[in-house]
Amino acid sequence: MDLSTNYMGLSLKHPVVASASPLSESLHGIRRLEDGGVAAVVLFSLFEEQIQQENEVFSRLLTAGSESFAESLSYFPATTAHHAGPDRYLELIRRAVEAVDIPVIASLNCVSDEGWIDYARQIEQAGAHGLELNIYGIETDPTISGGEIEQRYVNSLTAVKSAVHIPVALKLSPYFSAMAHMAVRLERAGADALVLFNRFYQPDVDVERLDLHPSLELSSPSEIRLPLLWIALLHGKLRLSLGATTGVAGAGEVVKYLLAGADAVMTASALLRHGPSYAAVLVKGLEHWMDAHGFASVTLLKGIMGHDRIANPAAYERANYLKVLDSYQMPPV
């Protein structure tokens, strides 16, 4: 049985990939993920704010007291201290690439195309097999149009693609007014893959303290519906890879995503709940399903439930809405 797949130009032995999480914050964790059975690992995200903050700290240290007297130069920090956090990230990439036999995909969590473009080049030089741009930003300025926000994504991708030669994926939010059109624009701008979808941080309100409570819950299977819908809708309309993420609790979700058209199925919540070895459980479950349903390879099942392949594509659209509502009608009194 052939479980292999191709994701963003990378050959994977199967579709189950560890998405960015605390599990990939150390070389020990990355080795555990490989031993657990994942086909590739996305490193924990490096935030643009981290790079900017350390740039500012270094700049202040460099200029503090420099007008006083020449001896103050002896107090300057060594330039190797610059980007201490990001430098550790680069070192983790180097060590991981040497230590494991699966693709290592770096992740930049960014909101602009300034500052971190050069760092994307350094990530490539450190040996990463791919780069995921985890573009995370909630626009609160009412004067900024949707078109301007979309152009930022295109500009950021274009800038990074011009700086590196490794494959680049974009992890997107679902909040585009014309998701299909946006996907086509990103493909034309050079994206090698789209990862659907990002889960934004959503604070809760503490009604006793009248304060915001930061929280981010692990995903649940019910959250599969939105990314599943869009992967099915985009399958066959794009040449780039589609990565699925969110809501993977068991092998059933892996199968669903593949049937919709995903090239890779990413999970963090399931691995955090059950440990890295749960990846092997997901792969074995996929293998059992394929054997029971007569599929000799992942390639044969991939996308057969996509919008472009099913007999009734309207089932993915508005046409099925009233039927769903009718199923919830109250019984007569």
CSV table of C-alpha atoms in Angstrom, one decimal:
chain,number,residue,atom,x,y,z
A,1,MET,CA,0.0,0.0,0.0
A,2,ASP,CA,1.4,3.4,-1.0
A,3,LEU,CA,0.7,6.1,1.5
A,4,SER,CA,3.1,8.6,0.0
A,5,THR,CA,2.1,12.1,-1.0
A,6,ASN,CA,3.7,15.3,-2.3
A,7,TYR,CA,3.2,18.5,-0.3
A,8,MET,CA,4.6,21.8,-1.5
A,9,GLY,CA,7.2,20.0,-3.5
A,10,LEU,CA,8.3,17.8,-0.7
A,11,SER,CA,8.0,14.0,-0.9
A,12,LEU,CA,6.3,12.6,2.2
A,13,LYS,CA,6.0,9.0,3.2
A,14,HIS,CA,2.4,9.6,4.3
A,15,PRO,CA,0.1,12.7,4.7
A,16,VAL,CA,0.2,13.1,8.5
A,17,VAL,CA,2.3,16.1,9.5
A,18,ALA,CA,3.0,17.7,12.9
A,19,SER,CA,1.9,21.4,12.7
A,20,ALA,CA,3.5,24.1,14.7
A,21,SER,CA,3.2,23.6,18.5
A,22,PRO,CA,5.2,23.4,21.7
A,23,LEU,CA,6.2,19.9,20.7
A,24,SER,CA,8.6,21.3,18.1
A,25,GLU,CA,10.3,23.9,20.3
A,26,SER,CA,13.3,21.7,21.0
A,27,LEU,CA,15.4,19.1,19.3
A,28,HIS,CA,14.2,16.5,21.8
A,29,GLY,CA,10.6,17.3,20.9
A,30,ILE,CA,11.3,17.1,17.1
A,31,ARG,CA,13.0,13.7,17.6
A,32,ARG,CA,10.0,12.5,19.5
A,33,LEU,CA,7.7,13.6,16.7
A,34,GLU,CA,9.8,11.7,14.2
A,35,ASP,CA,9.8,8.6,16.4
A,36,GLY,CA,6.1,9.0,16.8
A,37,GLY,CA,5.6,8.6,13.1
A,38,VAL,CA,4.9,12.0,11.5
A,39,ALA,CA,6.0,12.5,7.9
A,40,ALA,CA,7.2,16.0,8.4
A,41,VAL,CA,7.3,18.6,11.2
A,42,VAL,CA,6.5,22.3,11.1
A,43,LEU,CA,8.6,24.1,13.8
A,44,PHE,CA,6.9,26.3,16.3
A,45,SER,CA,6.3,29.8,15.0
A,46,LEU,CA,8.9,32.6,15.3
A,47,PHE,CA,6.9,35.8,15.8
A,48,GLU,CA,7.8,39.0,13.9
A,49,GLU,CA,7.4,40.8,17.2
A,50,GLN,CA,10.2,38.8,18.7
A,51,ILE,CA,12.6,39.9,15.9
A,52,GLN,CA,11.5,43.5,16.1
A,53,GLN,CA,11.8,43.6,19.9
A,54,GLU,CA,15.3,42.2,19.9
A,55,ASN,CA,16.3,44.6,17.2
A,56,GLU,CA,15.1,47.5,19.4
A,57,VAL,CA,16.8,46.1,22.5
A,58,PHE,CA,20.1,45.7,20.6
A,59,SER,CA,19.8,49.2,19.1
A,60,ARG,CA,19.3,50.8,22.6
A,61,LEU,CA,22.3,48.9,24.0
A,62,LEU,CA,24.4,49.9,21.1
A,63,THR,CA,23.7,53.6,21.4
A,64,ALA,CA,23.4,54.0,25.2
A,65,GLY,CA,26.2,56.3,26.4
A,66,SER,CA,28.0,56.3,23.1
A,67,GLU,CA,28.3,60.1,23.2
A,68,SER,CA,30.0,60.1,26.6
A,69,PHE,CA,33.5,58.8,26.1
A,70,ALA,CA,35.4,56.3,24.0
A,71,GLU,CA,35.8,53.9,26.9
A,72,SER,CA,32.1,53.2,26.7
A,73,LEU,CA,32.7,51.2,23.6
A,74,SER,CA,34.1,48.4,25.8
A,75,TYR,CA,30.7,48.0,27.3
A,76,PHE,CA,28.9,47.3,24.0
A,77,PRO,CA,27.5,43.8,23.7
A,78,ALA,CA,29.1,41.5,21.2
A,79,THR,CA,27.3,41.4,17.9
A,80,THR,CA,26.7,37.7,18.4
A,81,ALA,CA,24.1,38.7,20.9
A,82,HIS,CA,22.0,40.2,18.2
A,83,HIS,CA,18.8,38.3,17.6
A,84,ALA,CA,19.6,35.9,20.5
A,85,GLY,CA,16.1,34.4,20.3
A,86,PRO,CA,16.0,34.2,16.5
A,87,ASP,CA,19.5,32.9,16.4
A,88,ARG,CA,18.4,30.1,18.6
A,89,TYR,CA,15.7,29.3,16.2
A,90,LEU,CA,18.2,29.2,13.3
A,91,GLU,CA,20.4,26.9,15.4
A,92,LEU,CA,17.4,24.6,16.1
A,93,ILE,CA,16.8,24.4,12.4
A,94,ARG,CA,20.4,23.4,11.7
A,95,ARG,CA,20.4,20.8,14.4
A,96,ALA,CA,17.0,19.4,13.5
A,97,VAL,CA,17.9,19.0,9.8
A,98,GLU,CA,21.0,17.0,10.8
A,99,ALA,CA,19.2,14.9,13.5
A,100,VAL,CA,16.1,13.7,11.7
A,101,ASP,CA,15.2,12.2,8.4
A,102,ILE,CA,11.9,13.9,7.8
A,103,PRO,CA,11.4,17.4,6.2
A,104,VAL,CA,11.7,20.3,8.6
A,105,ILE,CA,9.5,23.2,7.8
A,106,ALA,CA,10.1,26.5,9.5
A,107,SER,CA,7.3,28.9,10.5
A,108,LEU,CA,7.2,32.7,10.6
A,109,ASN,CA,4.2,34.2,12.3
A,110,CYS,CA,4.1,37.7,10.7
A,111,VAL,CA,1.9,40.7,10.1
A,112,SER,CA,4.0,42.7,7.6
A,113,ASP,CA,6.6,42.3,4.9
A,114,GLU,CA,9.2,44.3,6.8
A,115,GLY,CA,12.1,42.9,8.9
A,116,TRP,CA,11.4,39.2,8.6
A,117,ILE,CA,12.1,38.9,4.8
A,118,ASP,CA,15.8,38.8,5.4
A,119,TYR,CA,15.2,36.3,8.2
A,120,ALA,CA,13.4,34.1,5.7
A,121,ARG,CA,16.6,34.0,3.7
A,122,GLN,CA,18.5,33.0,6.9
A,123,ILE,CA,16.0,30.2,7.5
A,124,GLU,CA,16.8,28.9,4.1
A,125,GLN,CA,20.5,29.1,4.7
A,126,ALA,CA,20.1,27.2,8.0
A,127,GLY,CA,18.8,24.3,6.0
A,128,ALA,CA,15.0,24.3,6.4
A,129,HIS,CA,13.3,22.2,3.7
A,130,GLY,CA,10.4,24.7,3.5
A,131,LEU,CA,8.9,27.8,5.1
A,132,GLU,CA,5.3,28.4,6.3
A,133,LEU,CA,4.2,32.0,6.5
A,134,ASN,CA,1.7,32.0,9.3
A,135,ILE,CA,0.2,35.4,8.5
A,136,TYR,CA,-1.7,36.4,11.6
A,137,GLY,CA,-3.3,39.8,11.9
A,138,ILE,CA,-6.8,41.1,12.8
A,139,GLU,CA,-7.3,44.5,11.1
A,140,THR,CA,-9.0,47.0,13.4
A,141,ASP,CA,-8.5,50.1,11.4
A,142,PRO,CA,-11.9,50.9,9.7
A,143,THR,CA,-10.1,52.9,7.0
A,144,ILE,CA,-8.3,49.8,5.7
A,145,SER,CA,-10.2,48.0,2.9
A,146,GLY,CA,-10.4,44.3,2.3
A,147,GLY,CA,-8.5,44.9,-1.0
A,148,GLU,CA,-5.6,46.5,0.8
A,149,ILE,CA,-5.4,43.7,3.3
A,150,GLU,CA,-5.4,41.1,0.5
A,151,GLN,CA,-2.6,43.0,-1.3
A,152,ARG,CA,-0.5,42.9,1.8
A,153,TYR,CA,-0.6,39.1,1.6
A,154,VAL,CA,0.4,39.1,-2.0
A,155,ASN,CA,3.2,41.6,-1.4
A,156,SER,CA,4.5,39.6,1.6
A,157,LEU,CA,4.5,36.4,-0.4
A,158,THR,CA,6.1,38.0,-3.5
A,159,ALA,CA,8.9,39.5,-1.3
A,160,VAL,CA,9.7,36.2,0.4
A,161,LYS,CA,9.6,34.2,-2.8
A,162,SER,CA,12.1,36.6,-4.3
A,163,ALA,CA,14.4,36.1,-1.3
A,164,VAL,CA,14.4,32.3,-1.0
A,165,HIS,CA,14.3,29.2,-3.2
A,166,ILE,CA,12.8,26.7,-0.8
A,167,PRO,CA,9.0,26.1,-1.1
A,168,VAL,CA,6.8,28.6,0.7
A,169,ALA,CA,3.3,27.8,2.2
A,170,LEU,CA,0.8,30.3,3.5
A,171,LYS,CA,-1.3,29.5,6.5
A,172,LEU,CA,-4.4,31.6,6.0
A,173,SER,CA,-7.4,32.7,8.0
A,174,PRO,CA,-10.9,32.0,6.5
A,175,TYR,CA,-11.8,35.7,6.7
A,176,PHE,CA,-11.7,36.6,3.0
A,177,SER,CA,-14.7,37.9,1.2
A,178,ALA,CA,-13.7,35.9,-2.0
A,179,MET,CA,-11.6,33.0,-0.7
A,180,ALA,CA,-11.3,31.2,-4.1
A,181,HIS,CA,-10.2,34.4,-5.9
A,182,MET,CA,-7.6,35.0,-3.1
A,183,ALA,CA,-6.3,31.5,-3.4
A,184,VAL,CA,-5.8,32.0,-7.2
A,185,ARG,CA,-4.0,35.3,-6.6
A,186,LEU,CA,-1.6,33.7,-4.1
A,187,GLU,CA,-0.9,30.8,-6.5
A,188,ARG,CA,0.0,33.3,-9.2
A,189,ALA,CA,2.2,35.1,-6.7
A,190,GLY,CA,4.2,31.9,-6.2
A,191,ALA,CA,2.7,30.1,-3.3
A,192,ASP,CA,3.7,26.4,-3.2
A,193,ALA,CA,0.9,25.5,-0.7
A,194,LEU,CA,-2.0,26.9,1.2
A,195,VAL,CA,-2.7,25.7,4.8
A,196,LEU,CA,-6.4,26.0,5.7
A,197,PHE,CA,-7.0,27.4,8.3
A,198,ASN,CA,-5.3,29.4,11.0
A,199,ARG,CA,-7.1,29.5,14.4
A,200,PHE,CA,-6.9,33.1,15.7
A,201,TYR,CA,-6.4,33.9,19.4
A,202,GLN,CA,-9.8,34.8,20.7
A,203,PRO,CA,-9.9,36.2,24.2
A,204,ASP,CA,-12.8,35.6,26.6
A,205,VAL,CA,-14.3,38.1,29.0
A,206,ASP,CA,-14.0,37.6,32.8
A,207,VAL,CA,-17.3,38.9,34.0
A,208,GLU,CA,-16.2,39.1,37.6
A,209,ARG,CA,-12.9,40.8,37.1
A,210,LEU,CA,-14.0,42.8,34.1
A,211,ASP,CA,-10.9,41.7,32.3
A,212,LEU,CA,-10.0,39.8,29.2
A,213,HIS,CA,-9.0,36.2,29.7
A,214,PRO,CA,-6.4,35.0,27.2
A,215,SER,CA,-7.1,31.5,26.0
A,216,LEU,CA,-6.6,29.1,23.1
A,217,GLU,CA,-8.3,25.8,23.4
A,218,LEU,CA,-7.2,22.7,21.6
A,219,SER,CA,-9.3,22.1,18.5
A,220,SER,CA,-12.3,19.7,18.3
A,221,PRO,CA,-13.6,17.5,15.5
A,222,SER,CA,-16.5,19.9,14.8
A,223,GLU,CA,-14.0,22.5,13.6
A,224,ILE,CA,-13.1,20.4,10.6
A,225,ARG,CA,-16.2,21.6,8.6
A,226,LEU,CA,-14.9,25.0,7.4
A,227,PRO,CA,-11.4,23.9,6.2
A,228,LEU,CA,-13.0,20.7,4.8
A,229,LEU,CA,-15.4,22.8,2.8
A,230,TRP,CA,-12.8,25.0,1.3
A,231,ILE,CA,-10.3,22.3,0.5
A,232,ALA,CA,-13.1,20.5,-1.4
A,233,LEU,CA,-14.1,23.8,-3.2
A,234,LEU,CA,-10.5,24.6,-4.2
A,235,HIS,CA,-9.4,21.1,-5.2
A,236,GLY,CA,-8.9,20.8,-8.9
A,237,LYS,CA,-8.9,24.6,-9.4
A,238,LEU,CA,-5.3,25.1,-8.2
A,239,ARG,CA,-2.0,23.5,-9.0
A,240,LEU,CA,-0.4,24.3,-5.6
A,241,SER,CA,-0.7,21.9,-2.6
A,242,LEU,CA,-3.4,22.1,0.0
A,243,GLY,CA,-2.6,21.5,3.6
A,244,ALA,CA,-5.5,20.8,6.0
A,245,THR,CA,-5.3,21.7,9.7
A,246,THR,CA,-7.7,21.9,12.6
A,247,GLY,CA,-10.1,19.4,14.1
A,248,VAL,CA,-8.1,16.2,13.6
A,249,ALA,CA,-9.0,13.9,16.5
A,250,GLY,CA,-8.6,10.5,14.8
A,251,ALA,CA,-8.0,8.7,11.5
A,252,GLY,CA,-11.6,9.6,10.3
A,253,GLU,CA,-10.7,13.3,10.0
A,254,VAL,CA,-7.5,12.4,8.1
A,255,VAL,CA,-9.5,10.4,5.6
A,256,LYS,CA,-12.1,13.1,5.2
A,257,TYR,CA,-9.5,15.8,4.5
A,258,LEU,CA,-7.8,13.5,1.9
A,259,LEU,CA,-11.1,12.7,0.2
A,260,ALA,CA,-11.8,16.5,0.0
A,261,GLY,CA,-8.5,17.0,-1.7
A,262,ALA,CA,-5.8,17.7,0.9
A,263,ASP,CA,-2.2,16.8,0.1
A,264,ALA,CA,-1.2,16.8,3.8
A,265,VAL,CA,-3.1,16.7,7.0
A,266,MET,CA,-1.6,18.6,9.9
A,267,THR,CA,-2.3,18.2,13.6
A,268,ALA,CA,-1.1,19.7,16.8
A,269,SER,CA,-4.0,19.2,19.2
A,270,ALA,CA,-4.2,15.4,18.8
A,271,LEU,CA,-0.5,15.1,19.4
A,272,LEU,CA,-0.6,17.4,22.4
A,273,ARG,CA,-3.5,15.4,23.9
A,274,HIS,CA,-2.2,11.9,23.3
A,275,GLY,CA,1.6,12.4,22.7
A,276,PRO,CA,3.7,12.3,19.6
A,277,SER,CA,3.2,8.5,19.2
A,278,TYR,CA,-0.4,9.2,18.3
A,279,ALA,CA,0.8,10.0,14.8
A,280,ALA,CA,1.4,6.3,14.2
A,281,VAL,CA,-2.2,5.6,15.3
A,282,LEU,CA,-3.5,8.1,12.8
A,283,VAL,CA,-1.4,6.6,10.0
A,284,LYS,CA,-2.4,3.0,10.9
A,285,GLY,CA,-6.1,4.1,11.0
A,286,LEU,CA,-5.7,5.6,7.5
A,287,GLU,CA,-4.1,2.4,6.3
A,288,HIS,CA,-6.9,0.3,7.7
A,289,TRP,CA,-9.5,2.5,6.1
A,290,MET,CA,-7.8,2.3,2.7
A,291,ASP,CA,-7.5,-1.5,2.9
A,292,ALA,CA,-11.2,-1.8,3.8
A,293,HIS,CA,-12.3,0.4,1.0
A,294,GLY,CA,-10.0,-1.0,-1.7
A,295,PHE,CA,-7.6,2.0,-2.2
A,296,ALA,CA,-4.1,0.9,-3.0
A,297,SER,CA,-2.6,4.5,-2.7
A,298,VAL,CA,-3.3,7.9,-1.2
A,299,THR,CA,-3.2,9.3,-4.7
A,300,LEU,CA,-6.2,7.3,-5.8
A,301,LEU,CA,-8.4,8.5,-3.0
A,302,LYS,CA,-7.2,12.1,-2.8
A,303,GLY,CA,-9.9,14.6,-3.9
A,304,ILE,CA,-12.6,12.1,-5.0
A,305,MET,CA,-15.0,14.0,-2.8
A,306,GLY,CA,-13.8,17.3,-4.1
A,307,HIS,CA,-16.2,19.9,-5.6
A,308,ASP,CA,-14.9,19.2,-9.1
A,309,ARG,CA,-15.4,15.4,-8.8
A,310,ILE,CA,-18.7,14.6,-7.1
A,311,ALA,CA,-21.9,14.1,-9.0
A,312,ASN,CA,-23.8,16.8,-7.1
A,313,PRO,CA,-21.4,19.7,-6.4
A,314,ALA,CA,-24.3,21.9,-5.2
A,315,ALA,CA,-24.1,19.8,-2.0
A,316,TYR,CA,-21.1,22.0,-1.0
A,317,GLU,CA,-23.0,25.1,-1.7
A,318,ARG,CA,-26.2,27.0,-0.8
A,319,ALA,CA,-28.5,24.6,-2.6
A,320,ASN,CA,-28.4,22.1,0.3
A,321,TYR,CA,-29.1,24.7,3.0
A,322,LEU,CA,-32.9,24.3,3.2
A,323,LYS,CA,-32.5,20.5,3.3
A,324,VAL,CA,-30.3,20.9,6.4
A,325,LEU,CA,-32.8,23.3,8.0
A,326,ASP,CA,-35.7,20.9,7.3
A,327,SER,CA,-33.9,18.2,9.2
A,328,TYR,CA,-34.0,20.4,12.4
A,329,GLN,CA,-37.7,21.2,12.2
A,330,MET,CA,-39.6,20.8,15.5
A,331,PRO,CA,-42.1,17.9,15.6
A,332,PRO,CA,-45.8,18.9,15.5
A,333,VAL,CA,-47.4,19.5,18.9
